[in-house]
């Protein structure tokens, strides 16, 4: 037994050393030989070996991919599947490999056909910039039977053009692809000592936000979006998709969002072929603008890509940005060009040396000196002696190899030797030598010319595909479809989506928050759930909007049992979720006597009726909420009466006491805002609309909501004034003449066209001034002087008619151009002045209190005219509670 135990102890092996050595070796192998590209040529090993195999097989004809894969396996011992996949990915990038057959589709996600069915060869670009055997460093293949390049002499920032992605052991890399022409321009700027910036460009196009790109280093982020436009009021079309997705995955994400109720879609059609075209049909009544935002918020139509610039340099991983990658690649290209020029110079000088010796040898008949020599040594010595008097102008000494080469000249060549042609050949060589020396002396200029040649030769058709734009932030709660119903049991104090037997409140989304007020003066904000208890005797439930400074709550409450009544107005902008707040002072017995929620700060007129008690003379009077300033939620309010209130009645519905909203249009993100970004559009009330005209001649008015989206072809965006006429000059395709029309918009809810139905009609100029003027520049007629320019007062030229009228013919003469002129002066009629009311700016809530209690019979409370000492607790954020803001 003891012997058996000893044998078991001897069989145990410690793995500490094995782990340290073997795992590190394995990790290093995966990093260096598989996953991460080298900075020298931008290739991973498998890609480099594929290119080398293609070069060996290159004869100008296509080769079966299966044949290329087999040839590559001589250098890459990791199976045919990995080689074929890598080759397909390279072929789909349409840069180095000229493909034939079904190589798959990056837009639809379709896979390539089997490698035995598709063919490939090196592209002209690859043959031009990737290979140069004379300056290539070679090494033995894995089995020692072949030679393969250590790195290919790539003279172009190929890594940045193609991009790279790989996952190794404890390390990964993600270099995003960049635009071909922009890389060349950046290389030229670097060589010229200028600054440059590089941003990604994706083959799937789309829209990208590179604000946080961080030069492609770790921690950066690129937001990518599909290009979505509105075809008609019920149809959206996607023409470009985000990088990293395809039409199949994109449609799947839209269908999932539809199933979850985030968006509402009637039908999706995928018409993608050579170009992307996904049609999204919407149910009637669904806003296309909100749906576009919802697609970005809840589907793969918007995604984030995190770059990670990691490359291999000197067999070590290195984390650098794309700017440094391009600088190193450009500097390496300059060095490779220098090496090529030096080799070329050496070859030319060798040719010149050989041609000069040959001329001396034949011209001076030195070949006759060897006739009497009987030994090889004598022949060499005789030629050497014969050359010495004529070799002073040579650039290097004559070697025995040079003499041996002279002895190999045939008699036929000696007999046909032409001195003039020999001299001409030497002159040509000297010119080439001088040219190469000039390039070497001005290597930077030579490199710049080299990059310019690449752009001129291969840059056509490689323009930027991805549009760079700053994205607006989309709040999911504002664009989500209300996919569920909210119910309330007011008496028991429950709210939720599963209480279908109780009172219906409103449609909501499962990501919404709701605000609840109760009869005893409590308030809570909570997340939508199946059933939530708030407090008994609920008087108001609604969907809560963060940072909403327009919704104003009007309130009259009794402050405790037998206490006085107070009036107040307040907003709720920031709150701690799931916490009960007091809307009064918090005394026991507090009772809400009157409550209203007003989305635009409306202030109604109410009638207060008191109970008959004692010697009270005035039992009824009116109160106007517009006389009460909007304060914080925690303020006490203004005294109404110290006596018992019998009831409060609504006498008159209120108008908004908020100032009109000031709106700006930010052209960068193509959205409206109230943050003073972009072009100021004016002040807007709930009655006002925006006028929108696009280049296709479509005109419409819209309610100025912040969720509106605008297309790039928009040419007019301004506040719509119904009485201000719109003037347009357009080309009528059927008559082939310019026409003028002036009109008012009679149907603000409809989209109408200024143009006629002829396909060749187009909008030339549109004017929104009261009295516009235009300058007509006529084309020059053959043999005649150019006609003087014509100034046209459009107000006098044509009367205001309907938008569907053709209008008046502008001129029969051929027009060269039409220019807008300064409009004629016009004084806008002043509107009738409304009765003055105190208007409070919603952005600057005033905290000063003003007593509105009647002078008689209730006595005024001294505290009602002073600011309350009660602390505003809107920003409470207690431990364990979730804060909305």
PDB file of C-alpha atoms in Angstrom, residues 532-691:
ATOM      1  CA  UNK A 532     -49.329  50.711  -7.132  1.00  0.00           C
ATOM      2  CA  UNK A 533     -50.742  52.130  -3.894  1.00  0.00           C
ATOM      3  CA  UNK A 534     -50.266  55.885  -3.473  1.00  0.00           C
ATOM      4  CA  UNK A 535     -52.745  57.200  -0.911  1.00  0.00           C
ATOM      5  CA  UNK A 536     -56.503  57.164  -0.525  1.00  0.00           C
ATOM      6  CA  UNK A 537     -58.855  59.664  -2.186  1.00  0.00           C
ATOM      7  CA  UNK A 538     -56.922  60.396  -5.404  1.00  0.00           C
ATOM      8  CA  UNK A 539     -58.088  63.563  -7.171  1.00  0.00           C
ATOM      9  CA  UNK A 540     -55.668  63.711 -10.146  1.00  0.00           C
ATOM     10  CA  UNK A 541     -53.523  61.253 -12.147  1.00  0.00           C
ATOM     11  CA  UNK A 542     -51.486  62.043 -15.275  1.00  0.00           C
ATOM     12  CA  UNK A 543     -48.312  61.082 -17.142  1.00  0.00           C
ATOM     13  CA  UNK A 544     -45.417  63.037 -15.640  1.00  0.00           C
ATOM     14  CA  UNK A 545     -42.950  64.892 -17.857  1.00  0.00           C
ATOM     15  CA  UNK A 546     -39.485  65.669 -16.573  1.00  0.00           C
ATOM     16  CA  UNK A 547     -38.383  69.317 -16.527  1.00  0.00           C
ATOM     17  CA  UNK A 548     -41.871  70.419 -17.616  1.00  0.00           C
ATOM     18  CA  UNK A 549     -42.076  74.132 -16.824  1.00  0.00           C
ATOM     19  CA  UNK A 550     -45.328  74.715 -18.720  1.00  0.00           C
ATOM     20  CA  UNK A 551     -47.732  72.456 -16.853  1.00  0.00           C
ATOM     21  CA  UNK A 552     -49.050  74.544 -13.959  1.00  0.00           C
ATOM     22  CA  UNK A 553     -51.136  73.269 -11.057  1.00  0.00           C
ATOM     23  CA  UNK A 554     -53.768  75.664  -9.601  1.00  0.00           C
ATOM     24  CA  UNK A 555     -54.730  74.819  -6.031  1.00  0.00           C
ATOM     25  CA  UNK A 556     -56.839  75.990  -3.078  1.00  0.00           C
ATOM     26  CA  UNK A 557     -56.434  74.031   0.125  1.00  0.00           C
ATOM     27  CA  UNK A 558     -57.543  74.199   3.751  1.00  0.00           C
ATOM     28  CA  UNK A 559     -54.490  74.249   6.004  1.00  0.00           C
ATOM     29  CA  UNK A 560     -55.343  71.663   8.689  1.00  0.00           C
ATOM     30  CA  UNK A 561     -58.570  71.059  10.595  1.00  0.00           C
ATOM     31  CA  UNK A 562     -60.437  74.346  10.900  1.00  0.00           C
ATOM     32  CA  UNK A 563     -57.497  76.232   9.433  1.00  0.00           C
ATOM     33  CA  UNK A 564     -57.546  79.038   6.871  1.00  0.00           C
ATOM     34  CA  UNK A 565     -57.642  78.424   3.105  1.00  0.00           C
ATOM     35  CA  UNK A 566     -54.758  79.298   0.797  1.00  0.00           C
ATOM     36  CA  UNK A 567     -54.383  79.665  -2.970  1.00  0.00           C
ATOM     37  CA  UNK A 568     -51.219  78.797  -4.910  1.00  0.00           C
ATOM     38  CA  UNK A 569     -49.866  77.991  -8.356  1.00  0.00           C
ATOM     39  CA  UNK A 570     -46.783  75.835  -8.948  1.00  0.00           C
ATOM     40  CA  UNK A 571     -44.875  73.593 -11.360  1.00  0.00           C
ATOM     41  CA  UNK A 572     -43.336  70.197 -10.642  1.00  0.00           C
ATOM     42  CA  UNK A 573     -40.009  69.902 -12.469  1.00  0.00           C
ATOM     43  CA  UNK A 574     -37.695  67.826 -10.269  1.00  0.00           C
ATOM     44  CA  UNK A 575     -38.755  65.213  -7.774  1.00  0.00           C
ATOM     45  CA  UNK A 576     -37.682  62.036  -5.979  1.00  0.00           C
ATOM     46  CA  UNK A 577     -39.599  59.071  -7.311  1.00  0.00           C
ATOM     47  CA  UNK A 578     -41.896  57.069  -4.971  1.00  0.00           C
ATOM     48  CA  UNK A 579     -41.860  59.697  -2.220  1.00  0.00           C
ATOM     49  CA  UNK A 580     -44.987  61.368  -0.824  1.00  0.00           C
ATOM     50  CA  UNK A 581     -44.751  65.170  -0.857  1.00  0.00           C
ATOM     51  CA  UNK A 582     -46.996  67.750   0.765  1.00  0.00           C
ATOM     52  CA  UNK A 583     -48.504  70.359  -1.530  1.00  0.00           C
ATOM     53  CA  UNK A 584     -49.615  72.338   1.524  1.00  0.00           C
ATOM     54  CA  UNK A 585     -47.866  72.827   4.834  1.00  0.00           C
ATOM     55  CA  UNK A 586     -48.357  69.194   5.842  1.00  0.00           C
ATOM     56  CA  UNK A 587     -50.684  69.775   8.809  1.00  0.00           C
ATOM     57  CA  UNK A 588     -53.083  67.000   9.808  1.00  0.00           C
ATOM     58  CA  UNK A 589     -56.545  67.501   8.341  1.00  0.00           C
ATOM     59  CA  UNK A 590     -55.328  69.342   5.246  1.00  0.00           C
ATOM     60  CA  UNK A 591     -58.002  69.246   2.524  1.00  0.00           C
ATOM     61  CA  UNK A 592     -57.850  70.179  -1.166  1.00  0.00           C
ATOM     62  CA  UNK A 593     -60.819  72.438  -1.898  1.00  0.00           C
ATOM     63  CA  UNK A 594     -60.041  73.137  -5.557  1.00  0.00           C
ATOM     64  CA  UNK A 595     -57.505  71.629  -8.022  1.00  0.00           C
ATOM     65  CA  UNK A 596     -56.732  71.978 -11.739  1.00  0.00           C
ATOM     66  CA  UNK A 597     -53.818  70.871 -13.944  1.00  0.00           C
ATOM     67  CA  UNK A 598     -53.106  73.232 -16.841  1.00  0.00           C
ATOM     68  CA  UNK A 599     -50.711  72.118 -19.631  1.00  0.00           C
ATOM     69  CA  UNK A 600     -50.056  75.678 -20.836  1.00  0.00           C
ATOM     70  CA  UNK A 601     -50.251  77.600 -17.581  1.00  0.00           C
ATOM     71  CA  UNK A 602     -53.922  78.485 -17.987  1.00  0.00           C
ATOM     72  CA  UNK A 603     -55.430  80.622 -15.203  1.00  0.00           C
ATOM     73  CA  UNK A 604     -59.189  80.298 -14.668  1.00  0.00           C
ATOM     74  CA  UNK A 605     -61.636  82.449 -12.716  1.00  0.00           C
ATOM     75  CA  UNK A 606     -63.402  80.758  -9.800  1.00  0.00           C
ATOM     76  CA  UNK A 607     -66.192  81.668  -7.400  1.00  0.00           C
ATOM     77  CA  UNK A 608     -65.672  81.124  -3.661  1.00  0.00           C
ATOM     78  CA  UNK A 609     -68.759  80.512  -1.538  1.00  0.00           C
ATOM     79  CA  UNK A 610     -68.563  80.628   2.301  1.00  0.00           C
ATOM     80  CA  UNK A 611     -70.800  79.001   4.865  1.00  0.00           C
ATOM     81  CA  UNK A 612     -73.204  81.275   6.774  1.00  0.00           C
ATOM     82  CA  UNK A 613     -71.636  81.858  10.153  1.00  0.00           C
ATOM     83  CA  UNK A 614     -71.849  84.765  12.598  1.00  0.00           C
ATOM     84  CA  UNK A 615     -71.712  88.258  11.151  1.00  0.00           C
ATOM     85  CA  UNK A 616     -70.069  87.458   7.777  1.00  0.00           C
ATOM     86  CA  UNK A 617     -71.489  89.941   5.277  1.00  0.00           C
ATOM     87  CA  UNK A 618     -69.918  88.751   2.000  1.00  0.00           C
ATOM     88  CA  UNK A 619     -70.426  85.047   1.374  1.00  0.00           C
ATOM     89  CA  UNK A 620     -69.482  84.972  -2.338  1.00  0.00           C
ATOM     90  CA  UNK A 621     -66.753  86.530  -4.502  1.00  0.00           C
ATOM     91  CA  UNK A 622     -64.585  85.747  -7.547  1.00  0.00           C
ATOM     92  CA  UNK A 623     -60.888  84.944  -7.683  1.00  0.00           C
ATOM     93  CA  UNK A 624     -58.698  85.078 -10.796  1.00  0.00           C
ATOM     94  CA  UNK A 625     -55.742  82.664 -10.760  1.00  0.00           C
ATOM     95  CA  UNK A 626     -53.881  84.983 -13.147  1.00  0.00           C
ATOM     96  CA  UNK A 627     -53.400  87.327 -10.171  1.00  0.00           C
ATOM     97  CA  UNK A 628     -51.375  84.637  -8.413  1.00  0.00           C
ATOM     98  CA  UNK A 629     -47.712  84.221  -9.248  1.00  0.00           C
ATOM     99  CA  UNK A 630     -46.288  80.801 -10.068  1.00  0.00           C
ATOM    100  CA  UNK A 631     -44.065  79.696  -7.182  1.00  0.00           C
ATOM    101  CA  UNK A 632     -42.331  76.577  -5.933  1.00  0.00           C
ATOM    102  CA  UNK A 633     -44.305  73.507  -4.873  1.00  0.00           C
ATOM    103  CA  UNK A 634     -43.284  73.951  -1.224  1.00  0.00           C
ATOM    104  CA  UNK A 635     -44.537  77.526  -0.910  1.00  0.00           C
ATOM    105  CA  UNK A 636     -47.437  78.147   1.479  1.00  0.00           C
ATOM    106  CA  UNK A 637     -49.475  80.257  -0.920  1.00  0.00           C
ATOM    107  CA  UNK A 638     -51.667  83.337  -0.468  1.00  0.00           C
ATOM    108  CA  UNK A 639     -54.510  83.621   2.015  1.00  0.00           C
ATOM    109  CA  UNK A 640     -58.037  83.260   0.621  1.00  0.00           C
ATOM    110  CA  UNK A 641     -60.117  83.290   3.798  1.00  0.00           C
ATOM    111  CA  UNK A 642     -60.026  82.300   7.462  1.00  0.00           C
ATOM    112  CA  UNK A 643     -63.640  81.201   7.363  1.00  0.00           C
ATOM    113  CA  UNK A 644     -65.106  77.865   6.362  1.00  0.00           C
ATOM    114  CA  UNK A 645     -65.544  77.426   2.604  1.00  0.00           C
ATOM    115  CA  UNK A 646     -68.806  75.866   1.467  1.00  0.00           C
ATOM    116  CA  UNK A 647     -67.747  75.182  -2.095  1.00  0.00           C
ATOM    117  CA  UNK A 648     -65.731  76.578  -5.009  1.00  0.00           C
ATOM    118  CA  UNK A 649     -67.183  76.827  -8.519  1.00  0.00           C
ATOM    119  CA  UNK A 650     -65.472  77.365 -11.891  1.00  0.00           C
ATOM    120  CA  UNK A 651     -66.748  80.618 -13.336  1.00  0.00           C
ATOM    121  CA  UNK A 652     -64.591  81.098 -16.423  1.00  0.00           C
ATOM    122  CA  UNK A 653     -62.001  78.925 -18.179  1.00  0.00           C
ATOM    123  CA  UNK A 654     -58.584  80.478 -18.259  1.00  0.00           C
ATOM    124  CA  UNK A 655     -56.105  81.529 -20.906  1.00  0.00           C
ATOM    125  CA  UNK A 656     -52.395  80.801 -20.758  1.00  0.00           C
ATOM    126  CA  UNK A 657     -50.441  83.152 -18.522  1.00  0.00           C
ATOM    127  CA  UNK A 658     -47.121  81.936 -19.886  1.00  0.00           C
ATOM    128  CA  UNK A 659     -45.106  83.978 -22.297  1.00  0.00           C
ATOM    129  CA  UNK A 660     -45.015  82.625 -25.864  1.00  0.00           C
ATOM    130  CA  UNK A 661     -42.250  80.105 -26.430  1.00  0.00           C
ATOM    131  CA  UNK A 662     -39.155  81.423 -28.164  1.00  0.00           C
ATOM    132  CA  UNK A 663     -37.944  78.923 -30.738  1.00  0.00           C
ATOM    133  CA  UNK A 664     -34.683  78.520 -32.626  1.00  0.00           C
ATOM    134  CA  UNK A 665     -33.760  76.201 -35.495  1.00  0.00           C
ATOM    135  CA  UNK A 666     -30.406  74.414 -35.202  1.00  0.00           C
ATOM    136  CA  UNK A 667     -29.270  73.586 -38.730  1.00  0.00           C
ATOM    137  CA  UNK A 668     -26.567  71.267 -37.363  1.00  0.00           C
ATOM    138  CA  UNK A 669     -29.068  68.749 -36.010  1.00  0.00           C
ATOM    139  CA  UNK A 670     -32.033  69.927 -38.124  1.00  0.00           C
ATOM    140  CA  UNK A 671     -34.250  70.365 -35.049  1.00  0.00           C
ATOM    141  CA  UNK A 672     -36.137  73.059 -33.157  1.00  0.00           C
ATOM    142  CA  UNK A 673     -35.002  74.070 -29.689  1.00  0.00           C
ATOM    143  CA  UNK A 674     -35.562  76.620 -26.914  1.00  0.00           C
ATOM    144  CA  UNK A 675     -31.863  76.772 -25.982  1.00  0.00           C
ATOM    145  CA  UNK A 676     -30.913  79.674 -28.273  1.00  0.00           C
ATOM    146  CA  UNK A 677     -28.999  77.400 -30.662  1.00  0.00           C
ATOM    147  CA  UNK A 678     -29.104  78.340 -34.331  1.00  0.00           C
ATOM    148  CA  UNK A 679     -31.483  80.685 -36.165  1.00  0.00           C
ATOM    149  CA  UNK A 680     -34.134  82.520 -34.162  1.00  0.00           C
ATOM    150  CA  UNK A 681     -37.650  81.848 -35.514  1.00  0.00           C
ATOM    151  CA  UNK A 682     -39.754  83.988 -33.186  1.00  0.00           C
ATOM    152  CA  UNK A 683     -42.235  83.679 -30.325  1.00  0.00           C
ATOM    153  CA  UNK A 684     -44.950  81.046 -30.619  1.00  0.00           C
ATOM    154  CA  UNK A 685     -48.240  80.606 -28.793  1.00  0.00           C
ATOM    155  CA  UNK A 686     -50.455  77.537 -29.051  1.00  0.00           C
ATOM    156  CA  UNK A 687     -52.176  79.195 -32.015  1.00  0.00           C
ATOM    157  CA  UNK A 688     -49.054  79.790 -34.111  1.00  0.00           C
ATOM    158  CA  UNK A 689     -47.631  77.532 -36.825  1.00  0.00           C
ATOM    159  CA  UNK A 690     -44.440  77.154 -38.857  1.00  0.00           C
ATOM    160  CA  UNK A 691     -44.238  77.611 -42.620  1.00  0.00           C
TER     161      UNK A 691
END
